[in-house]
Amino acid sequence: MSTNLKYLSLGILVFQTTSLVLTMRYSRTLKEEGPRYLSSTAVVLAELLKILSCVLLVYKDSKCNLRTLNRVLHDEILNKPMETLKLAIPSGIYTLQNNLLYVALSNLDAATYQWPSDSQATAAKEHSAGSQFVGLMAVLIACFSSGFAGVYFEKILKETKQSVWIRNIQLGFFGSIFGLMGVYIYDGEQLSKDGFFQGYNKLTWIVVVLQALGGLVIAAVIKYADNILKGFATSLSIILSTLISYFWLQDFVPTSVFFFGAILVIAATFLYGYDPKPAGNPTKA
């Protein structure tokens, strides 16, 4: 059963990662009348949707009993403040990462976003040097922060008996607080002028739902597998995003340098997760 959950969560994560990258990129570059939606508000809405989804899952685990749900939430969250506070660190990092992803995909094509070492020659045709640099820096910071937060969250999940959905509620709680702080610090002026939901359309809501789904699936992957499998899913997503960007969106032309780097990234993921069988002891004469 655990093996089935492992590979099911892997498949869903590949689908979610690829879909999120492509739809987010399209939503940030789509030219429409009026103001563009604020990425900081989308991050907050994704956190709130994640909390709501996890509360419903805990409700289902509580046999659809409101009293049991209330007791579980009270006992596992309110009565364990130190356990809840542990999630503030990865939550803050994930919130930063989610905001950086919007910055990256506003300045890079989908394939380069997922593997940020592509040749500058092709990208320079569509992006200025300044926006390309901003996008690459956003990706690099997101990569380092994601690695640390993933390992930290895996440690917390596997050292305690709390439900993965309870942990996600705790993550979402801090994430929504940090996200709202970012909204008012960086986009407060635009927010007061055009409102919280400025520029929202159906595509924006799809991005929000996919981002919320990603938080749930990543937690499941880390719980039932490990952070290495999450990296493997990202490698598969690189291939899918490249193919879709080239054949469907036609906004990316892969170069030999890109192919070489992508092969290195995918090979590194396999090697890092490879667990060779120990050689048998030689038979003594």
PDB file of C-alpha atoms in Angstrom:
ATOM      1  CA  MET A   1       0.000   0.000   0.000  1.00  0.00           C
ATOM      2  CA  SER A   2       2.794   2.418   0.909  1.00  0.00           C
ATOM      3  CA  THR A   3       4.556   1.637  -2.396  1.00  0.00           C
ATOM      4  CA  ASN A   4       1.367   2.368  -4.338  1.00  0.00           C
ATOM      5  CA  LEU A   5       0.955   5.666  -2.470  1.00  0.00           C
ATOM      6  CA  LYS A   6       4.581   6.537  -3.192  1.00  0.00           C
ATOM      7  CA  TYR A   7       4.276   6.172  -6.956  1.00  0.00           C
ATOM      8  CA  LEU A   8       0.763   7.603  -7.103  1.00  0.00           C
ATOM      9  CA  SER A   9       1.952  10.729  -5.317  1.00  0.00           C
ATOM     10  CA  LEU A  10       4.977  10.835  -7.663  1.00  0.00           C
ATOM     11  CA  GLY A  11       2.752  10.764 -10.744  1.00  0.00           C
ATOM     12  CA  ILE A  12       0.428  13.451  -9.397  1.00  0.00           C
ATOM     13  CA  LEU A  13       3.407  15.618  -8.443  1.00  0.00           C
ATOM     14  CA  VAL A  14       4.882  15.386 -11.968  1.00  0.00           C
ATOM     15  CA  PHE A  15       1.524  16.389 -13.447  1.00  0.00           C
ATOM     16  CA  GLN A  16       1.035  19.199 -10.931  1.00  0.00           C
ATOM     17  CA  THR A  17       4.556  20.614 -11.314  1.00  0.00           C
ATOM     18  CA  THR A  18       4.416  20.636 -15.108  1.00  0.00           C
ATOM     19  CA  SER A  19       0.899  22.098 -15.211  1.00  0.00           C
ATOM     20  CA  LEU A  20       1.714  24.771 -12.632  1.00  0.00           C
ATOM     21  CA  VAL A  21       4.884  25.930 -14.402  1.00  0.00           C
ATOM     22  CA  LEU A  22       3.184  26.239 -17.777  1.00  0.00           C
ATOM     23  CA  THR A  23      -0.071  27.848 -16.595  1.00  0.00           C
ATOM     24  CA  MET A  24       1.751  30.217 -14.239  1.00  0.00           C
ATOM     25  CA  ARG A  25       4.102  31.292 -17.025  1.00  0.00           C
ATOM     26  CA  TYR A  26       1.180  31.834 -19.403  1.00  0.00           C
ATOM     27  CA  SER A  27      -0.847  33.763 -16.816  1.00  0.00           C
ATOM     28  CA  ARG A  28       2.076  36.107 -16.070  1.00  0.00           C
ATOM     29  CA  THR A  29       2.811  36.881 -19.728  1.00  0.00           C
ATOM     30  CA  LEU A  30      -0.756  37.009 -21.053  1.00  0.00           C
ATOM     31  CA  LYS A  31      -1.553  40.517 -22.295  1.00  0.00           C
ATOM     32  CA  GLU A  32      -5.003  41.698 -21.213  1.00  0.00           C
ATOM     33  CA  GLU A  33      -6.676  45.012 -20.533  1.00  0.00           C
ATOM     34  CA  GLY A  34      -6.468  46.317 -16.981  1.00  0.00           C
ATOM     35  CA  PRO A  35      -3.986  45.543 -14.217  1.00  0.00           C
ATOM     36  CA  ARG A  36      -2.248  42.185 -13.992  1.00  0.00           C
ATOM     37  CA  TYR A  37      -3.107  40.083 -10.951  1.00  0.00           C
ATOM     38  CA  LEU A  38      -0.851  40.414  -7.918  1.00  0.00           C
ATOM     39  CA  SER A  39       1.212  37.256  -7.448  1.00  0.00           C
ATOM     40  CA  SER A  40       1.439  37.917  -3.700  1.00  0.00           C
ATOM     41  CA  THR A  41      -2.358  37.643  -3.355  1.00  0.00           C
ATOM     42  CA  ALA A  42      -2.352  34.391  -5.349  1.00  0.00           C
ATOM     43  CA  VAL A  43       0.161  32.924  -2.876  1.00  0.00           C
ATOM     44  CA  VAL A  44      -2.103  33.851   0.066  1.00  0.00           C
ATOM     45  CA  LEU A  45      -5.194  32.366  -1.592  1.00  0.00           C
ATOM     46  CA  ALA A  46      -3.301  29.132  -2.319  1.00  0.00           C
ATOM     47  CA  GLU A  47      -2.378  28.851   1.374  1.00  0.00           C
ATOM     48  CA  LEU A  48      -5.982  29.459   2.468  1.00  0.00           C
ATOM     49  CA  LEU A  49      -7.258  26.888  -0.027  1.00  0.00           C
ATOM     50  CA  LYS A  50      -4.678  24.405   1.256  1.00  0.00           C
ATOM     51  CA  ILE A  51      -5.890  24.945   4.833  1.00  0.00           C
ATOM     52  CA  LEU A  52      -9.526  24.426   3.791  1.00  0.00           C
ATOM     53  CA  SER A  53      -8.648  21.228   1.894  1.00  0.00           C
ATOM     54  CA  CYS A  54      -6.713  19.823   4.846  1.00  0.00           C
ATOM     55  CA  VAL A  55      -9.513  20.652   7.296  1.00  0.00           C
ATOM     56  CA  LEU A  56     -11.922  18.718   5.047  1.00  0.00           C
ATOM     57  CA  LEU A  57      -9.492  15.767   4.916  1.00  0.00           C
ATOM     58  CA  VAL A  58      -9.151  15.762   8.714  1.00  0.00           C
ATOM     59  CA  TYR A  59     -12.960  15.963   8.911  1.00  0.00           C
ATOM     60  CA  LYS A  60     -13.168  12.864   6.688  1.00  0.00           C
ATOM     61  CA  ASP A  61     -10.592  11.068   8.865  1.00  0.00           C
ATOM     62  CA  SER A  62     -12.723  12.029  11.886  1.00  0.00           C
ATOM     63  CA  LYS A  63     -15.619  10.046  10.358  1.00  0.00           C
ATOM     64  CA  CYS A  64     -17.365  13.289   9.364  1.00  0.00           C
ATOM     65  CA  ASN A  65     -17.988  14.213  13.004  1.00  0.00           C
ATOM     66  CA  LEU A  66     -17.688  17.926  13.801  1.00  0.00           C
ATOM     67  CA  ARG A  67     -17.021  17.312  17.513  1.00  0.00           C
ATOM     68  CA  THR A  68     -14.199  14.917  16.708  1.00  0.00           C
ATOM     69  CA  LEU A  69     -12.790  17.401  14.184  1.00  0.00           C
ATOM     70  CA  ASN A  70     -12.886  20.200  16.748  1.00  0.00           C
ATOM     71  CA  ARG A  71     -11.168  18.021  19.353  1.00  0.00           C
ATOM     72  CA  VAL A  72      -8.435  16.916  16.931  1.00  0.00           C
ATOM     73  CA  LEU A  73      -7.688  20.477  15.826  1.00  0.00           C
ATOM     74  CA  HIS A  74      -7.676  21.693  19.443  1.00  0.00           C
ATOM     75  CA  ASP A  75      -5.486  18.856  20.743  1.00  0.00           C
ATOM     76  CA  GLU A  76      -3.009  18.746  17.848  1.00  0.00           C
ATOM     77  CA  ILE A  77      -2.625  22.477  17.145  1.00  0.00           C
ATOM     78  CA  LEU A  78      -3.733  24.686  20.040  1.00  0.00           C
ATOM     79  CA  ASN A  79      -2.547  22.368  22.808  1.00  0.00           C
ATOM     80  CA  LYS A  80       0.852  21.829  21.167  1.00  0.00           C
ATOM     81  CA  PRO A  81       2.135  25.372  20.543  1.00  0.00           C
ATOM     82  CA  MET A  82       5.814  24.368  20.325  1.00  0.00           C
ATOM     83  CA  GLU A  83       5.067  21.668  17.728  1.00  0.00           C
ATOM     84  CA  THR A  84       3.038  24.204  15.767  1.00  0.00           C
ATOM     85  CA  LEU A  85       5.806  26.829  15.949  1.00  0.00           C
ATOM     86  CA  LYS A  86       8.287  24.382  14.400  1.00  0.00           C
ATOM     87  CA  LEU A  87       6.402  24.801  11.117  1.00  0.00           C
ATOM     88  CA  ALA A  88       6.990  28.573  11.067  1.00  0.00           C
ATOM     89  CA  ILE A  89      10.501  28.118   9.605  1.00  0.00           C
ATOM     90  CA  PRO A  90       9.657  25.942   6.555  1.00  0.00           C
ATOM     91  CA  SER A  91       6.417  27.878   6.085  1.00  0.00           C
ATOM     92  CA  GLY A  92       8.254  31.185   5.794  1.00  0.00           C
ATOM     93  CA  ILE A  93      10.721  29.650   3.333  1.00  0.00           C
ATOM     94  CA  TYR A  94       7.958  28.082   1.224  1.00  0.00           C
ATOM     95  CA  THR A  95       6.113  31.420   1.105  1.00  0.00           C
ATOM     96  CA  LEU A  96       9.293  33.145  -0.080  1.00  0.00           C
ATOM     97  CA  GLN A  97       9.833  30.392  -2.645  1.00  0.00           C
ATOM     98  CA  ASN A  98       6.275  30.633  -4.004  1.00  0.00           C
ATOM     99  CA  ASN A  99       6.643  34.375  -4.510  1.00  0.00           C
ATOM    100  CA  LEU A 100      10.013  33.879  -6.213  1.00  0.00           C
ATOM    101  CA  LEU A 101       8.475  31.408  -8.649  1.00  0.00           C
ATOM    102  CA  TYR A 102       6.153  34.114  -9.941  1.00  0.00           C
ATOM    103  CA  VAL A 103       9.117  36.475 -10.308  1.00  0.00           C
ATOM    104  CA  ALA A 104      11.085  33.819 -12.203  1.00  0.00           C
ATOM    105  CA  LEU A 105       8.263  32.852 -14.546  1.00  0.00           C
ATOM    106  CA  SER A 106       7.552  36.508 -15.316  1.00  0.00           C
ATOM    107  CA  ASN A 107      11.125  36.802 -16.634  1.00  0.00           C
ATOM    108  CA  LEU A 108      12.012  33.346 -17.974  1.00  0.00           C
ATOM    109  CA  ASP A 109      10.437  30.747 -20.267  1.00  0.00           C
ATOM    110  CA  ALA A 110       9.029  27.634 -18.578  1.00  0.00           C
ATOM    111  CA  ALA A 111      11.891  25.267 -19.463  1.00  0.00           C
ATOM    112  CA  THR A 112      14.671  27.673 -18.442  1.00  0.00           C
ATOM    113  CA  TYR A 113      12.834  28.346 -15.166  1.00  0.00           C
ATOM    114  CA  GLN A 114      13.031  24.648 -14.279  1.00  0.00           C
ATOM    115  CA  TRP A 115      16.676  24.361 -15.318  1.00  0.00           C
ATOM    116  CA  PRO A 116      18.308  27.798 -14.998  1.00  0.00           C
ATOM    117  CA  SER A 117      21.601  27.185 -16.837  1.00  0.00           C
ATOM    118  CA  ASP A 118      20.472  27.641 -20.442  1.00  0.00           C
ATOM    119  CA  SER A 119      22.566  29.596 -22.902  1.00  0.00           C
ATOM    120  CA  GLN A 120      22.004  33.348 -22.747  1.00  0.00           C
ATOM    121  CA  ALA A 121      22.072  33.652 -26.534  1.00  0.00           C
ATOM    122  CA  THR A 122      18.601  32.226 -27.166  1.00  0.00           C
ATOM    123  CA  ALA A 123      16.962  33.887 -24.166  1.00  0.00           C
ATOM    124  CA  ALA A 124      18.390  37.293 -25.048  1.00  0.00           C
ATOM    125  CA  LYS A 125      16.193  37.408 -28.122  1.00  0.00           C
ATOM    126  CA  GLU A 126      13.076  37.708 -25.994  1.00  0.00           C
ATOM    127  CA  HIS A 127      14.270  39.079 -22.646  1.00  0.00           C
ATOM    128  CA  SER A 128      16.471  41.950 -21.630  1.00  0.00           C
ATOM    129  CA  ALA A 129      19.651  41.203 -19.705  1.00  0.00           C
ATOM    130  CA  GLY A 130      18.135  42.752 -16.589  1.00  0.00           C
ATOM    131  CA  SER A 131      14.952  40.655 -16.560  1.00  0.00           C
ATOM    132  CA  GLN A 132      16.924  37.501 -17.398  1.00  0.00           C
ATOM    133  CA  PHE A 133      19.260  38.128 -14.459  1.00  0.00           C
ATOM    134  CA  VAL A 134      16.330  38.771 -12.097  1.00  0.00           C
ATOM    135  CA  GLY A 135      14.647  35.559 -13.229  1.00  0.00           C
ATOM    136  CA  LEU A 136      17.791  33.462 -12.813  1.00  0.00           C
ATOM    137  CA  MET A 137      18.502  34.873  -9.348  1.00  0.00           C
ATOM    138  CA  ALA A 138      14.903  34.155  -8.315  1.00  0.00           C
ATOM    139  CA  VAL A 139      15.253  30.543  -9.479  1.00  0.00           C
ATOM    140  CA  LEU A 140      18.592  30.038  -7.705  1.00  0.00           C
ATOM    141  CA  ILE A 141      17.318  31.426  -4.396  1.00  0.00           C
ATOM    142  CA  ALA A 142      14.139  29.344  -4.724  1.00  0.00           C
ATOM    143  CA  CYS A 143      16.212  26.190  -5.369  1.00  0.00           C
ATOM    144  CA  PHE A 144      18.399  26.630  -2.282  1.00  0.00           C
ATOM    145  CA  SER A 145      15.466  27.582  -0.047  1.00  0.00           C
ATOM    146  CA  SER A 146      13.356  24.699  -1.362  1.00  0.00           C
ATOM    147  CA  GLY A 147      16.077  22.163  -0.573  1.00  0.00           C
ATOM    148  CA  PHE A 148      16.472  23.321   3.012  1.00  0.00           C
ATOM    149  CA  ALA A 149      12.723  23.593   3.646  1.00  0.00           C
ATOM    150  CA  GLY A 150      12.111  20.154   2.114  1.00  0.00           C
ATOM    151  CA  VAL A 151      14.658  18.394   4.318  1.00  0.00           C
ATOM    152  CA  TYR A 152      13.484  20.265   7.431  1.00  0.00           C
ATOM    153  CA  PHE A 153       9.822  19.423   6.722  1.00  0.00           C
ATOM    154  CA  GLU A 154      10.680  15.763   6.068  1.00  0.00           C
ATOM    155  CA  LYS A 155      12.459  15.592   9.428  1.00  0.00           C
ATOM    156  CA  ILE A 156       9.422  17.027  11.222  1.00  0.00           C
ATOM    157  CA  LEU A 157       6.957  14.732   9.438  1.00  0.00           C
ATOM    158  CA  LYS A 158       8.906  11.539  10.130  1.00  0.00           C
ATOM    159  CA  GLU A 159       9.825  12.296  13.743  1.00  0.00           C
ATOM    160  CA  THR A 160       6.248  12.913  14.925  1.00  0.00           C
ATOM    161  CA  LYS A 161       2.991  10.973  14.735  1.00  0.00           C
ATOM    162  CA  GLN A 162       0.883  13.949  13.730  1.00  0.00           C
ATOM    163  CA  SER A 163      -1.160  13.620  10.549  1.00  0.00           C
ATOM    164  CA  VAL A 164       0.347  15.056   7.383  1.00  0.00           C
ATOM    165  CA  TRP A 165      -2.892  17.053   6.987  1.00  0.00           C
ATOM    166  CA  ILE A 166      -2.507  18.576  10.456  1.00  0.00           C
ATOM    167  CA  ARG A 167       1.044  19.567   9.553  1.00  0.00           C
ATOM    168  CA  ASN A 168      -0.231  21.170   6.363  1.00  0.00           C
ATOM    169  CA  ILE A 169      -2.803  23.183   8.315  1.00  0.00           C
ATOM    170  CA  GLN A 170       0.030  24.453  10.513  1.00  0.00           C
ATOM    171  CA  LEU A 171       2.130  25.254   7.444  1.00  0.00           C
ATOM    172  CA  GLY A 172      -0.778  27.035   5.784  1.00  0.00           C
ATOM    173  CA  PHE A 173      -1.538  29.068   8.887  1.00  0.00           C
ATOM    174  CA  PHE A 174       1.940  30.567   9.042  1.00  0.00           C
ATOM    175  CA  GLY A 175       2.145  30.748   5.250  1.00  0.00           C
ATOM    176  CA  SER A 176      -1.010  32.869   5.039  1.00  0.00           C
ATOM    177  CA  ILE A 177       0.309  35.225   7.722  1.00  0.00           C
ATOM    178  CA  PHE A 178       3.689  35.642   6.010  1.00  0.00           C
ATOM    179  CA  GLY A 179       1.926  35.967   2.672  1.00  0.00           C
ATOM    180  CA  LEU A 180      -0.394  38.727   3.885  1.00  0.00           C
ATOM    181  CA  MET A 181       2.604  40.576   5.274  1.00  0.00           C
ATOM    182  CA  GLY A 182       4.202  40.394   1.820  1.00  0.00           C
ATOM    183  CA  VAL A 183       0.998  41.641   0.170  1.00  0.00           C
ATOM    184  CA  TYR A 184       0.825  44.792   2.291  1.00  0.00           C
ATOM    185  CA  ILE A 185       4.575  45.465   2.314  1.00  0.00           C
ATOM    186  CA  TYR A 186       5.250  45.068  -1.413  1.00  0.00           C
ATOM    187  CA  ASP A 187       1.844  45.547  -3.070  1.00  0.00           C
ATOM    188  CA  GLY A 188      -0.018  47.683  -0.546  1.00  0.00           C
ATOM    189  CA  GLU A 189      -0.301  50.677  -2.869  1.00  0.00           C
ATOM    190  CA  GLN A 190      -1.682  48.654  -5.774  1.00  0.00           C
ATOM    191  CA  LEU A 191      -3.974  46.774  -3.401  1.00  0.00           C
ATOM    192  CA  SER A 192      -5.571  49.973  -2.098  1.00  0.00           C
ATOM    193  CA  LYS A 193      -5.995  51.236  -5.671  1.00  0.00           C
ATOM    194  CA  ASP A 194      -7.450  48.233  -7.524  1.00  0.00           C
ATOM    195  CA  GLY A 195      -8.385  45.739  -4.789  1.00  0.00           C
ATOM    196  CA  PHE A 196      -7.262  42.278  -3.691  1.00  0.00           C
ATOM    197  CA  PHE A 197      -8.715  40.445  -6.711  1.00  0.00           C
ATOM    198  CA  GLN A 198      -7.496  42.823  -9.400  1.00  0.00           C
ATOM    199  CA  GLY A 199      -6.727  41.108 -12.705  1.00  0.00           C
ATOM    200  CA  TYR A 200      -8.166  37.745 -11.629  1.00  0.00           C
ATOM    201  CA  ASN A 201      -9.657  35.467 -14.280  1.00  0.00           C
ATOM    202  CA  LYS A 202     -10.286  31.735 -14.753  1.00  0.00           C
ATOM    203  CA  LEU A 203      -6.641  31.075 -15.547  1.00  0.00           C
ATOM    204  CA  THR A 204      -5.530  32.823 -12.344  1.00  0.00           C
ATOM    205  CA  TRP A 205      -7.830  30.608 -10.275  1.00  0.00           C
ATOM    206  CA  ILE A 206      -6.435  27.512 -12.010  1.00  0.00           C
ATOM    207  CA  VAL A 207      -2.931  28.636 -10.989  1.00  0.00           C
ATOM    208  CA  VAL A 208      -4.106  29.125  -7.379  1.00  0.00           C
ATOM    209  CA  VAL A 209      -5.711  25.662  -7.264  1.00  0.00           C
ATOM    210  CA  LEU A 210      -2.624  23.996  -8.786  1.00  0.00           C
ATOM    211  CA  GLN A 211      -0.342  25.732  -6.296  1.00  0.00           C
ATOM    212  CA  ALA A 212      -2.519  24.631  -3.374  1.00  0.00           C
ATOM    213  CA  LEU A 213      -2.586  21.082  -4.756  1.00  0.00           C
ATOM    214  CA  GLY A 214       1.204  21.172  -4.985  1.00  0.00           C
ATOM    215  CA  GLY A 215       1.531  21.862  -1.275  1.00  0.00           C
ATOM    216  CA  LEU A 216      -0.636  18.842  -0.471  1.00  0.00           C
ATOM    217  CA  VAL A 217       1.079  16.492  -2.921  1.00  0.00           C
ATOM    218  CA  ILE A 218       4.612  17.517  -1.874  1.00  0.00           C
ATOM    219  CA  ALA A 219       3.726  16.821   1.753  1.00  0.00           C
ATOM    220  CA  ALA A 220       2.368  13.389   0.767  1.00  0.00           C
ATOM    221  CA  VAL A 221       5.513  12.591  -1.253  1.00  0.00           C
ATOM    222  CA  ILE A 222       7.789  13.606   1.623  1.00  0.00           C
ATOM    223  CA  LYS A 223       5.647  11.640   4.090  1.00  0.00           C
ATOM    224  CA  TYR A 224       5.367   8.388   2.118  1.00  0.00           C
ATOM    225  CA  ALA A 225       8.699   8.616   0.278  1.00  0.00           C
ATOM    226  CA  ASP A 226      11.377  11.290   0.787  1.00  0.00           C
ATOM    227  CA  ASN A 227      12.726  14.575  -0.504  1.00  0.00           C
ATOM    228  CA  ILE A 228      14.824  12.714  -3.133  1.00  0.00           C
ATOM    229  CA  LEU A 229      11.688  11.387  -4.858  1.00  0.00           C
ATOM    230  CA  LYS A 230      10.433  14.968  -4.977  1.00  0.00           C
ATOM    231  CA  GLY A 231      13.606  15.869  -6.904  1.00  0.00           C
ATOM    232  CA  PHE A 232      13.022  12.937  -9.257  1.00  0.00           C
ATOM    233  CA  ALA A 233       9.532  14.264 -10.018  1.00  0.00           C
ATOM    234  CA  THR A 234      11.055  17.654 -10.821  1.00  0.00           C
ATOM    235  CA  SER A 235      13.446  16.018 -13.301  1.00  0.00           C
ATOM    236  CA  LEU A 236      10.581  14.340 -15.129  1.00  0.00           C
ATOM    237  CA  SER A 237       8.754  17.648 -15.143  1.00  0.00           C
ATOM    238  CA  ILE A 238      11.747  19.307 -16.868  1.00  0.00           C
ATOM    239  CA  ILE A 239      11.357  16.902 -19.786  1.00  0.00           C
ATOM    240  CA  LEU A 240       7.591  17.434 -20.075  1.00  0.00           C
ATOM    241  CA  SER A 241       7.845  21.221 -19.757  1.00  0.00           C
ATOM    242  CA  THR A 242      10.542  21.354 -22.437  1.00  0.00           C
ATOM    243  CA  LEU A 243       8.486  19.263 -24.866  1.00  0.00           C
ATOM    244  CA  ILE A 244       5.318  21.302 -24.282  1.00  0.00           C
ATOM    245  CA  SER A 245       7.181  24.629 -24.488  1.00  0.00           C
ATOM    246  CA  TYR A 246       8.770  23.606 -27.792  1.00  0.00           C
ATOM    247  CA  PHE A 247       5.905  21.825 -29.589  1.00  0.00           C
ATOM    248  CA  TRP A 248       2.827  23.591 -28.172  1.00  0.00           C
ATOM    249  CA  LEU A 249       3.697  26.996 -26.697  1.00  0.00           C
ATOM    250  CA  GLN A 250       6.582  27.504 -29.141  1.00  0.00           C
ATOM    251  CA  ASP A 251       8.300  29.939 -26.761  1.00  0.00           C
ATOM    252  CA  PHE A 252      11.488  27.931 -26.250  1.00  0.00           C
ATOM    253  CA  VAL A 253      14.143  26.543 -28.587  1.00  0.00           C
ATOM    254  CA  PRO A 254      16.390  24.052 -26.741  1.00  0.00           C
ATOM    255  CA  THR A 255      20.085  24.284 -27.486  1.00  0.00           C
ATOM    256  CA  SER A 256      22.838  21.702 -27.171  1.00  0.00           C
ATOM    257  CA  VAL A 257      23.956  23.422 -23.947  1.00  0.00           C
ATOM    258  CA  PHE A 258      20.448  23.056 -22.521  1.00  0.00           C
ATOM    259  CA  PHE A 259      20.300  19.354 -23.420  1.00  0.00           C
ATOM    260  CA  PHE A 260      23.703  18.765 -21.841  1.00  0.00           C
ATOM    261  CA  GLY A 261      22.700  20.547 -18.635  1.00  0.00           C
ATOM    262  CA  ALA A 262      19.301  18.818 -18.468  1.00  0.00           C
ATOM    263  CA  ILE A 263      20.995  15.414 -18.800  1.00  0.00           C
ATOM    264  CA  LEU A 264      23.346  16.328 -15.942  1.00  0.00           C
ATOM    265  CA  VAL A 265      20.443  17.419 -13.719  1.00  0.00           C
ATOM    266  CA  ILE A 266      18.441  14.242 -14.383  1.00  0.00           C
ATOM    267  CA  ALA A 267      21.514  12.001 -13.991  1.00  0.00           C
ATOM    268  CA  ALA A 268      22.390  13.719 -10.712  1.00  0.00           C
ATOM    269  CA  THR A 269      18.888  13.055  -9.388  1.00  0.00           C
ATOM    270  CA  PHE A 270      19.134   9.341 -10.234  1.00  0.00           C
ATOM    271  CA  LEU A 271      22.641   9.026  -8.770  1.00  0.00           C
ATOM    272  CA  TYR A 272      21.694  10.835  -5.571  1.00  0.00           C
ATOM    273  CA  GLY A 273      18.778   8.483  -5.004  1.00  0.00           C
ATOM    274  CA  TYR A 274      20.632   5.342  -6.112  1.00  0.00           C
ATOM    275  CA  ASP A 275      21.146   2.833  -3.323  1.00  0.00           C
ATOM    276  CA  PRO A 276      23.571   0.107  -4.482  1.00  0.00           C
ATOM    277  CA  LYS A 277      23.168  -3.329  -2.976  1.00  0.00           C
ATOM    278  CA  PRO A 278      26.048  -4.263  -0.670  1.00  0.00           C
ATOM    279  CA  ALA A 279      28.386  -6.834  -2.139  1.00  0.00           C
ATOM    280  CA  GLY A 280      28.211 -10.266  -0.538  1.00  0.00           C
ATOM    281  CA  ASN A 281      31.042 -11.393   1.725  1.00  0.00           C
ATOM    282  CA  PRO A 282      33.571 -13.527  -0.160  1.00  0.00           C
ATOM    283  CA  THR A 283      33.539 -17.158   0.865  1.00  0.00           C
ATOM    284  CA  LYS A 284      36.546 -18.062   2.904  1.00  0.00           C
ATOM    285  CA  ALA A 285      38.544 -21.041   1.732  1.00  0.00           C
TER     286      ALA A 285
END
